[in-house]
Coordinates of C-alpha atoms in Angstrom, one line a residue:
Chain A
M1 CA -73.0 72.9 44.1
I2 CA -69.4 74.3 44.4
F3 CA -67.3 71.3 44.2
L4 CA -69.4 70.3 40.8
S5 CA -68.7 73.7 39.2
L6 CA -64.9 73.4 40.4
T7 CA -64.7 69.8 39.1
T8 CA -66.9 70.7 35.7
E9 CA -64.6 73.5 35.0
T10 CA -61.2 71.9 35.2
G11 CA -62.3 68.6 34.0
F12 CA -61.4 69.5 30.4
G13 CA -58.2 68.2 31.1
V14 CA -54.8 68.3 33.6
N15 CA -53.3 71.2 31.4
N16 CA -54.4 73.7 33.8
F17 CA -52.8 71.5 36.7
I18 CA -49.8 71.3 34.8
Y19 CA -49.7 75.1 34.0
F20 CA -49.9 75.5 37.6
F21 CA -47.3 73.3 38.9
S22 CA -44.7 74.3 36.2
T23 CA -45.1 77.8 36.9
P24 CA -43.0 78.9 39.9
Y25 CA -45.0 81.9 40.6
L26 CA -48.0 80.1 41.4
T27 CA -46.5 77.1 43.4
Q28 CA -44.4 79.6 45.4
A29 CA -47.5 81.2 46.1
L30 CA -49.1 78.0 47.4
F31 CA -46.3 77.5 49.5
R32 CA -46.8 80.7 50.9
S33 CA -50.1 80.2 51.8
L34 CA -49.4 77.0 53.8
I35 CA -46.2 78.6 55.4
L36 CA -48.3 81.5 56.4
A37 CA -51.6 79.5 57.3
S38 CA -49.6 76.7 59.5
V39 CA -47.1 79.4 61.2
S40 CA -50.2 81.8 62.1
T41 CA -52.5 78.7 63.6
L42 CA -49.6 77.3 65.4
I43 CA -49.2 80.7 67.1
A44 CA -52.9 81.2 67.6
G45 CA -53.1 77.7 69.0
V46 CA -50.5 78.7 71.6
I47 CA -51.9 82.1 72.8
S48 CA -55.2 80.6 73.0
W49 CA -54.5 78.2 75.7
P50 CA -53.5 81.1 78.6
L51 CA -56.5 82.9 77.1
A52 CA -58.9 80.5 77.6
Y53 CA -57.6 79.6 80.6
F54 CA -58.1 83.0 82.0
V55 CA -61.3 83.3 81.0
V56 CA -62.4 80.1 82.3
F57 CA -60.5 79.4 85.6
C58 CA -59.7 83.1 86.9
V59 CA -63.2 84.7 86.2
K60 CA -65.7 84.4 88.4
E61 CA -68.7 82.1 86.2
K62 CA -71.1 84.9 86.2
W63 CA -68.9 87.3 83.7
R64 CA -67.1 84.6 81.8
P65 CA -69.1 85.6 78.8
L66 CA -68.5 88.7 79.0
F67 CA -64.8 88.0 79.2
L68 CA -65.0 85.9 76.4
L69 CA -66.9 88.8 74.3
A70 CA -64.2 90.9 75.1
I71 CA -61.8 88.7 73.3
L72 CA -64.4 87.6 70.5
A73 CA -65.8 90.8 69.7
P74 CA -63.8 92.5 66.8
F75 CA -64.6 88.7 65.4
W76 CA -67.6 89.9 63.9
T77 CA -66.6 93.0 62.5
S78 CA -65.0 93.4 59.3
F79 CA -62.0 91.7 58.3
T80 CA -60.6 94.2 55.8
I81 CA -61.2 97.1 58.4
R82 CA -59.6 95.5 61.1
A83 CA -56.3 94.5 58.8
F84 CA -56.5 98.3 57.7
S85 CA -56.2 99.5 61.2
W86 CA -53.3 97.4 61.7
Q87 CA -51.7 99.4 58.8
L88 CA -51.8 102.6 60.7
V89 CA -50.2 101.2 63.8
L90 CA -47.4 99.1 61.9
S91 CA -46.4 101.4 59.2
D92 CA -42.9 103.2 58.7
N93 CA -44.5 106.3 60.0
G94 CA -47.3 104.7 62.2
V95 CA -48.0 104.8 65.5
I96 CA -45.6 102.4 66.9
S97 CA -42.1 104.0 64.9
W98 CA -43.6 107.5 66.2
L99 CA -43.6 106.2 69.2
I100 CA -40.1 104.9 69.2
E101 CA -39.0 107.9 67.9
K102 CA -40.8 110.3 70.8
A103 CA -38.9 107.7 73.4
T104 CA -35.3 107.7 71.9
G105 CA -35.4 110.8 69.8
S106 CA -34.0 108.7 66.6
S107 CA -36.4 108.1 63.6
V108 CA -36.2 104.2 63.1
A109 CA -37.9 102.6 59.8
L110 CA -39.9 99.8 61.1
G111 CA -39.6 98.1 58.3
I112 CA -42.8 95.7 59.4
L113 CA -45.2 96.4 57.3
Y114 CA -45.7 94.8 53.5
T115 CA -43.6 91.8 55.1
M116 CA -45.0 88.3 55.6
N117 CA -44.2 88.9 59.4
A118 CA -47.0 91.2 59.3
S119 CA -49.5 89.3 57.9
I120 CA -48.4 86.0 60.4
F121 CA -48.9 88.6 62.8
G122 CA -52.3 89.7 61.8
L123 CA -53.7 86.2 61.3
A124 CA -52.5 85.0 64.0
L125 CA -54.7 87.3 66.2
F126 CA -57.6 86.3 64.3
G127 CA -56.8 82.7 64.6
S128 CA -56.6 82.8 68.3
M129 CA -59.8 84.3 68.6
L130 CA -61.4 81.5 67.0
C131 CA -59.2 78.8 69.1
T132 CA -59.9 80.5 72.3
F133 CA -63.8 80.3 71.6
T134 CA -63.3 76.5 70.9
L135 CA -61.1 75.8 73.7
Y136 CA -63.3 77.9 76.1
G137 CA -66.1 75.9 75.1
A138 CA -64.2 72.7 76.0
L139 CA -62.8 73.9 79.2
V140 CA -66.1 75.4 80.7
S141 CA -67.7 72.2 80.5
I142 CA -64.8 70.3 82.5
D143 CA -66.9 68.9 85.6
K144 CA -65.8 70.6 88.5
K145 CA -65.9 67.1 90.5
L146 CA -63.3 66.0 88.4
V147 CA -61.0 68.8 89.5
E148 CA -62.0 69.0 93.3
A149 CA -61.8 65.0 93.8
A150 CA -57.8 65.2 92.2
S151 CA -57.2 67.9 94.2
T152 CA -58.4 66.3 97.4
L153 CA -56.3 63.4 96.2
G154 CA -53.4 65.6 96.4
A155 CA -53.1 67.1 93.0
R156 CA -50.9 69.7 92.3
P157 CA -52.5 72.8 90.3
Y158 CA -49.6 71.3 87.4
Q159 CA -51.0 67.6 87.6
I160 CA -54.5 68.7 87.3
F161 CA -53.5 70.6 84.2
R162 CA -51.6 68.0 82.8
D163 CA -54.0 64.7 83.7
I164 CA -57.8 66.7 83.6
I165 CA -57.5 69.9 81.7
L166 CA -54.9 69.4 79.0
P167 CA -56.7 66.1 78.0
L168 CA -60.1 67.1 78.1
G169 CA -59.5 70.7 76.4
L170 CA -57.7 69.0 73.4
P171 CA -61.0 68.4 71.6
G172 CA -62.2 72.0 71.2
W173 CA -58.7 73.0 70.8
L174 CA -57.9 71.0 67.9
A175 CA -61.3 71.9 66.3
G176 CA -60.2 75.4 66.9
I177 CA -56.9 74.9 65.1
V178 CA -58.5 73.3 62.2
L179 CA -60.7 76.1 62.0
S180 CA -57.9 78.8 62.2
F181 CA -55.9 76.9 59.7
I182 CA -58.8 77.0 57.3
V183 CA -59.7 80.7 57.6
C184 CA -56.0 81.5 57.6
I185 CA -55.3 79.6 54.2
G186 CA -58.0 81.4 52.7
D187 CA -57.6 84.9 54.0
Y188 CA -57.2 87.7 51.3
A189 CA -57.7 90.9 53.2
V190 CA -54.7 90.5 55.5
P191 CA -51.9 89.4 53.1
T192 CA -52.8 92.1 51.0
L193 CA -53.2 94.5 53.2
L194 CA -50.4 93.9 55.6
G195 CA -48.3 91.8 53.4
G196 CA -48.0 93.8 50.0
G197 CA -49.2 92.5 47.0
L198 CA -45.4 91.8 45.9
K199 CA -45.5 88.2 47.4
P200 CA -48.9 87.6 47.0
V201 CA -50.9 84.2 48.3
L202 CA -53.0 81.9 46.5
A203 CA -56.4 84.0 47.8
Q204 CA -54.9 87.5 46.4
I205 CA -54.3 85.3 43.3
M206 CA -57.4 84.2 42.8
L207 CA -59.3 87.5 43.5
S208 CA -56.8 89.0 41.1
I209 CA -58.0 86.7 38.6
L210 CA -61.4 87.0 39.1
K211 CA -61.5 90.4 39.0
G212 CA -58.7 91.1 36.3
T213 CA -57.7 88.5 33.6
Y214 CA -60.8 86.9 34.3
D215 CA -59.6 83.3 33.2
L216 CA -62.2 81.5 34.8
S217 CA -60.7 78.0 34.5
Q218 CA -57.7 79.1 36.0
A219 CA -59.4 80.4 38.8
A220 CA -61.2 76.9 39.2
T221 CA -57.9 75.4 39.2
I222 CA -56.4 77.2 41.8
A223 CA -59.5 76.9 44.0
T224 CA -59.4 73.2 43.3
I225 CA -55.9 73.0 44.7
L226 CA -56.6 75.0 47.4
A227 CA -59.6 73.0 48.4
V228 CA -57.5 69.8 47.8
T229 CA -54.7 71.4 50.4
V230 CA -57.3 72.3 53.3
I231 CA -58.7 68.9 53.0
I232 CA -55.1 67.4 53.2
C233 CA -54.1 69.4 55.8
A234 CA -57.3 69.3 58.0
S235 CA -57.9 65.3 57.6
P236 CA -55.1 64.4 60.1
L237 CA -56.9 66.4 62.8
L238 CA -60.2 65.2 62.2
F239 CA -59.3 61.6 62.3
F240 CA -57.7 62.1 65.5
R241 CA -60.6 63.7 66.6
L242 CA -62.9 60.8 65.5
F243 CA -60.3 58.1 66.7
K244 CA -60.4 59.9 70.2
R245 CA -64.1 59.7 70.3
R246 CA -64.5 56.5 69.2
R247 CA -61.9 55.4 72.0
A248 CA -63.9 57.3 74.5
S249 CA -67.1 55.7 73.9
A250 CA -65.7 52.1 73.7
Chain B
M1 CA -62.0 75.9 92.1
R2 CA -60.3 78.5 90.8
D3 CA -57.9 78.1 93.9
L4 CA -57.3 74.5 93.0
I5 CA -56.2 75.0 89.4
V6 CA -54.5 78.2 89.2
N7 CA -52.4 79.6 92.0
R8 CA -51.2 83.0 93.0
P9 CA -48.2 83.4 90.7
V10 CA -49.9 82.0 87.6
F11 CA -53.2 83.8 88.5
I12 CA -51.3 87.1 88.0
L13 CA -49.1 85.8 84.7
L14 CA -52.6 84.8 83.0
T15 CA -54.1 88.2 83.9
A16 CA -51.2 90.1 82.7
F17 CA -51.4 88.4 79.6
F18 CA -54.9 88.7 79.2
C19 CA -54.6 92.1 79.5
V20 CA -51.9 92.5 77.0
V21 CA -53.5 90.6 74.3
L22 CA -56.8 92.2 74.8
S23 CA -55.1 95.8 74.4
I24 CA -53.3 94.2 71.2
I25 CA -56.5 93.5 69.7
Y26 CA -58.4 96.9 70.3
M27 CA -55.1 99.2 70.0
P28 CA -55.4 99.8 66.3
I29 CA -59.3 100.2 66.0
L30 CA -58.4 102.7 68.9
V31 CA -56.0 104.1 66.8
M32 CA -58.2 104.7 63.8
I33 CA -61.0 105.7 65.8
I34 CA -58.6 108.5 67.0
F35 CA -57.1 109.5 63.7
S36 CA -60.9 109.3 62.1
F37 CA -61.1 112.8 64.0
N38 CA -57.7 113.9 63.0
S39 CA -57.3 117.0 60.6
G40 CA -54.2 116.3 58.9
R41 CA -54.3 114.6 55.7
Y42 CA -51.5 112.3 56.2
Q43 CA -51.8 109.1 58.8
T44 CA -49.4 110.3 60.8
L45 CA -48.9 111.7 64.4
P46 CA -48.6 114.1 66.1
F47 CA -52.4 114.6 66.0
R48 CA -53.9 117.7 64.8
E49 CA -56.7 119.8 65.8
P50 CA -59.6 117.4 66.1
T51 CA -62.5 117.6 63.2
F52 CA -65.7 116.0 61.7
E53 CA -64.5 116.8 58.2
W54 CA -64.1 113.3 57.5
Y55 CA -67.1 112.1 58.5
V56 CA -69.1 114.8 56.9
N57 CA -67.5 114.2 53.7
L58 CA -68.1 110.7 54.2
V59 CA -72.3 111.5 54.5
A60 CA -71.8 113.5 51.6
D61 CA -70.1 111.2 49.3
S62 CA -73.2 109.3 47.6
S63 CA -71.5 106.4 46.6
F64 CA -70.6 105.1 50.5
V65 CA -74.3 106.3 51.3
D66 CA -75.4 104.3 48.6
S67 CA -73.4 101.3 49.3
F68 CA -74.4 101.9 53.1
F69 CA -78.1 101.3 52.1
T70 CA -77.4 98.6 49.5
S71 CA -75.2 96.7 52.5
L72 CA -78.5 97.2 55.3
F73 CA -81.1 95.8 52.3
M74 CA -78.9 93.2 52.0
A75 CA -78.1 92.1 55.3
S76 CA -81.8 92.9 56.4
L77 CA -83.5 90.3 54.0
A78 CA -80.3 88.0 54.2
S79 CA -80.7 87.9 58.2
L80 CA -84.4 87.0 58.0
A81 CA -84.1 84.8 55.6
A82 CA -81.9 82.5 57.1
T83 CA -83.2 82.8 60.3
A84 CA -86.4 81.4 59.1
L85 CA -85.0 78.5 57.4
G86 CA -82.6 77.9 60.3
F87 CA -85.6 77.8 62.1
F88 CA -87.0 75.0 60.4
A89 CA -83.9 73.3 59.7
A90 CA -83.4 73.2 63.2
Y91 CA -86.5 71.9 64.3
A92 CA -86.2 69.5 61.9
F93 CA -82.6 68.2 63.0
S94 CA -84.1 68.6 66.9
K95 CA -87.1 66.4 66.5
A96 CA -87.8 64.5 63.4
K97 CA -85.7 61.3 62.6
I98 CA -83.9 62.5 59.8
P99 CA -82.0 59.4 57.9
F100 CA -78.1 60.1 57.5
Y101 CA -78.9 62.4 60.4
S102 CA -75.2 63.6 60.5
L103 CA -74.5 63.6 57.0
F104 CA -77.1 66.4 56.2
F105 CA -76.3 68.2 59.2
G106 CA -72.6 68.4 58.5
L107 CA -74.0 69.3 54.6
I108 CA -75.5 72.4 56.2
L109 CA -72.8 73.2 58.5
S110 CA -70.1 72.5 55.7
P111 CA -70.1 76.8 54.8
L112 CA -68.6 77.1 57.9
V113 CA -65.2 74.8 57.5
I114 CA -64.7 75.7 53.6
P115 CA -62.7 79.1 53.1
I116 CA -64.9 81.9 52.5
I117 CA -62.9 82.6 49.0
L118 CA -63.6 79.2 47.9
I119 CA -67.1 79.2 48.4
G120 CA -67.3 82.5 46.5
I121 CA -65.3 81.1 43.8
G122 CA -67.4 78.2 43.6
M123 CA -70.7 80.3 43.4
R124 CA -69.2 82.5 40.6
L125 CA -68.4 79.7 38.4
Q126 CA -71.4 77.8 39.1
I127 CA -73.5 80.9 37.9
V128 CA -71.3 81.6 34.8
S129 CA -71.4 77.9 33.8
V130 CA -75.1 78.2 34.1
G131 CA -75.1 81.4 32.4
I132 CA -76.8 83.7 34.6
E133 CA -75.6 87.3 35.1
P134 CA -74.3 88.4 38.1
A135 CA -76.4 90.5 40.0
L136 CA -77.2 91.4 43.3
W137 CA -80.1 88.9 44.1
L138 CA -77.6 86.3 43.8
V139 CA -75.5 87.8 46.6
L140 CA -78.6 87.8 48.9
V141 CA -78.9 84.1 47.7
G142 CA -75.6 83.7 48.2
Q143 CA -74.8 85.4 51.9
T144 CA -78.3 83.5 53.2
L145 CA -76.7 80.2 52.6
Y146 CA -73.5 81.5 53.9
V147 CA -74.8 82.7 57.3
L148 CA -77.5 79.6 57.3
P149 CA -75.1 77.2 59.9
L150 CA -74.8 79.9 62.3
A151 CA -78.7 80.4 62.5
V152 CA -79.3 76.8 62.6
I153 CA -76.4 75.8 65.3
N154 CA -77.6 78.8 67.6
L155 CA -81.7 77.8 67.0
K156 CA -81.1 74.2 67.5
N157 CA -79.0 74.5 70.9
R158 CA -82.3 76.5 72.1
I159 CA -84.7 74.1 70.6
D160 CA -82.9 71.1 72.1
K161 CA -83.6 72.7 75.2
I162 CA -87.2 72.5 75.2
P163 CA -88.8 69.3 76.8
K164 CA -90.6 66.8 75.1
S165 CA -93.6 67.2 77.2
I166 CA -94.3 70.9 76.4
E167 CA -95.1 69.7 72.9
E168 CA -96.9 66.5 74.0
A169 CA -99.0 68.7 76.4
G170 CA -99.9 70.8 73.2
I171 CA -100.8 68.5 71.0
S172 CA -103.0 66.0 73.9
L173 CA -104.7 69.6 74.2
G174 CA -105.5 69.6 70.7
S175 CA -103.1 72.2 68.9
S176 CA -101.8 71.5 65.4
K177 CA -98.0 71.4 64.4
L178 CA -98.2 74.8 62.7
H179 CA -100.1 76.1 65.5
L180 CA -97.4 74.6 68.1
I181 CA -94.7 75.8 66.3
V182 CA -96.2 79.5 65.4
F183 CA -97.7 79.9 69.1
I184 CA -95.4 77.8 71.5
L185 CA -92.1 77.4 69.9
V186 CA -91.4 80.6 68.3
P187 CA -92.4 82.5 71.4
I188 CA -90.2 80.4 73.7
C189 CA -87.2 80.9 71.3
A190 CA -88.2 84.4 70.9
P191 CA -84.7 85.8 72.4
T192 CA -82.4 83.4 70.7
I193 CA -84.4 84.1 67.0
F194 CA -84.0 88.1 67.8
A195 CA -80.2 87.1 68.8
T196 CA -79.6 85.4 65.5
I197 CA -81.2 87.7 63.1
L198 CA -78.7 90.3 64.5
L199 CA -76.1 87.6 64.6
T200 CA -76.4 86.8 60.7
F201 CA -76.9 90.7 59.9
T202 CA -73.7 91.3 61.2
F203 CA -71.7 88.6 59.4
S204 CA -74.2 89.6 56.2
F205 CA -73.3 93.0 56.4
D206 CA -69.7 92.5 56.7
E207 CA -69.7 89.6 54.2
F208 CA -67.4 90.6 51.0
V209 CA -66.4 88.2 48.9
I210 CA -69.7 87.0 48.0
A211 CA -70.8 90.1 47.3
Y212 CA -67.7 90.9 45.5
F213 CA -67.8 87.9 43.2
L214 CA -71.4 87.8 42.3
T215 CA -72.1 91.2 41.3
N216 CA -70.7 93.2 38.6
F217 CA -71.8 97.3 39.3
E218 CA -73.6 96.9 42.4
I219 CA -71.8 97.7 45.3
T220 CA -72.1 96.9 49.4
L221 CA -70.5 99.0 52.0
P222 CA -67.4 96.5 52.2
I223 CA -66.5 96.1 48.5
K224 CA -66.6 100.0 48.5
I225 CA -64.2 100.3 51.5
W226 CA -62.1 97.3 50.5
T227 CA -61.7 99.1 46.6
S228 CA -61.1 102.5 48.0
L229 CA -58.6 101.0 50.3
V230 CA -56.7 99.1 47.5
T231 CA -57.0 101.9 44.9
G232 CA -55.4 105.0 47.4
F233 CA -56.2 105.8 50.8
E234 CA -58.5 108.6 51.9
P235 CA -59.0 109.9 55.1
K236 CA -62.9 109.2 55.2
I237 CA -62.0 106.0 55.1
N238 CA -60.9 106.2 58.9
A239 CA -64.3 107.7 59.2
A240 CA -66.1 105.1 57.4
G241 CA -64.3 102.0 59.2
S242 CA -64.7 103.5 62.7
A243 CA -68.5 103.7 61.8
V244 CA -68.7 100.5 60.4
F245 CA -66.5 98.8 63.1
L246 CA -68.9 100.5 66.2
F247 CA -72.0 99.3 64.3
S248 CA -71.5 95.5 63.9
L249 CA -69.6 95.3 67.2
I250 CA -72.4 96.9 68.9
L251 CA -74.9 94.4 67.1
G252 CA -72.7 91.7 67.5
F253 CA -72.2 92.3 71.1
I254 CA -76.1 92.7 72.0
A255 CA -76.7 89.2 70.2
Q256 CA -73.8 87.5 71.8
F257 CA -74.9 88.9 75.0
I258 CA -78.4 87.4 74.4
L259 CA -77.1 83.8 73.5
L260 CA -74.6 83.5 76.1
F261 CA -75.9 84.6 79.1
K262 CA -80.0 84.7 78.6
Q263 CA -80.0 81.3 77.1
S264 CA -78.3 79.8 80.1
E265 CA -81.0 81.2 82.3
K266 CA -84.3 79.5 82.7
Q267 CA -86.9 80.8 80.2
N268 CA -90.7 81.3 80.6
G269 CA -90.6 79.2 83.6
I270 CA -88.9 76.0 81.4
E271 CA -86.2 74.3 82.8
P272 CA -83.5 73.5 80.6
R273 CA -83.4 70.0 80.1
E274 CA -80.4 68.2 81.4
M275 CA -77.8 67.3 78.3

């Protein structure tokens, strides 16, 4: 249904696409979407390792779900509200700059809010929840006997990590990366509330088209381009997973 | 097993890292809750004397209250519908032999891996090209489809663990297929079903994009919050945000708690099947 609507709307000709790629405003937005999503996802991916590692290996088995929930809890509450709550903290007269002012006695303009960095920060935090969740699933199912055997044979913690945990955790981690990239590239709330409206990403432009100028075919064009982008970016990782699984079962 | 993998310094580092990330995640939310009791008109420190003014304003604002009830209504229906549909889908995927199994299963789960904004736009374009006016019942359909994968995954995980012998016993004792589902499978899965309803409820309650694209005038709570955020700040948004956050936090927490804790235990004396 979704794809049908997208193709019929844009199927009249490639004019829409020519318009898209000849408009710097739009191509820049696409580029910005890509950078924002990849950088945030990368950061999220890095953060997720120690987090999942802590929950799986440092916490008693009984308490694991509780710690996981503590990390995941904000995930199922409103996106918008969380993005907005960061405004309160990051803004030039927000909590952080107030704290700095109290500590140093001089007032500083933080200048973080309404920049790309703020968007990246917000999205990375969100993505890290997703990554941690999928990585947790992979790490929890690692057979204890493997680790014990390795250790009996004299493997040090680092070796155990490199030879057992890393390869076994990788599929879960990759799934998290793909999911987080998809969420980040389609997000509108964080870029609007933290990144500001001056340098919009594609999702923001789509939102404003649908509620503003109401140019449906253009919205469909942008949506198609975004969908293709997601597929292109996600497919290498999925292929990698498939390939891995084939090899494992062979 | 912990000592084998993590030595002492690494353990301390990981613990510290976890605490830091946790505080970063929760700090802004705490700040928002604190500000929602702050009597100052502007969102700056220092903190003025505490007040319930914004909460009172919020309840007095009929557009907020109306949108809350709209959301409540929609989310209840969507979660019930998704859980019911999800149960049968999960049952079919779990027990029946379906041709092109992975293709269909992938299709059911696909909303999870498509950016929601694309789903929203796709639905909008679809209804416009068919000629239906955007309306609330479309949001209901859209949100049900959106949360369906969650329901299917949770319920399938549970149904997979029910040993085949139970069904076989039921059938050999003369129970019909329907009787089997209603009186045996549903009670066994009851905690999971309950958790799934809660979980899909929170997701649909907080869902913004589909509701935003598929309605023109009817407003759900996330839309109300979003529009008041974009058009200009009022302190009562802090109050609304805090209330909504705590509301969905608690519901979601209960749901996940059941799924993660209860599911791993034995239920009704049934041993989980080794997977």
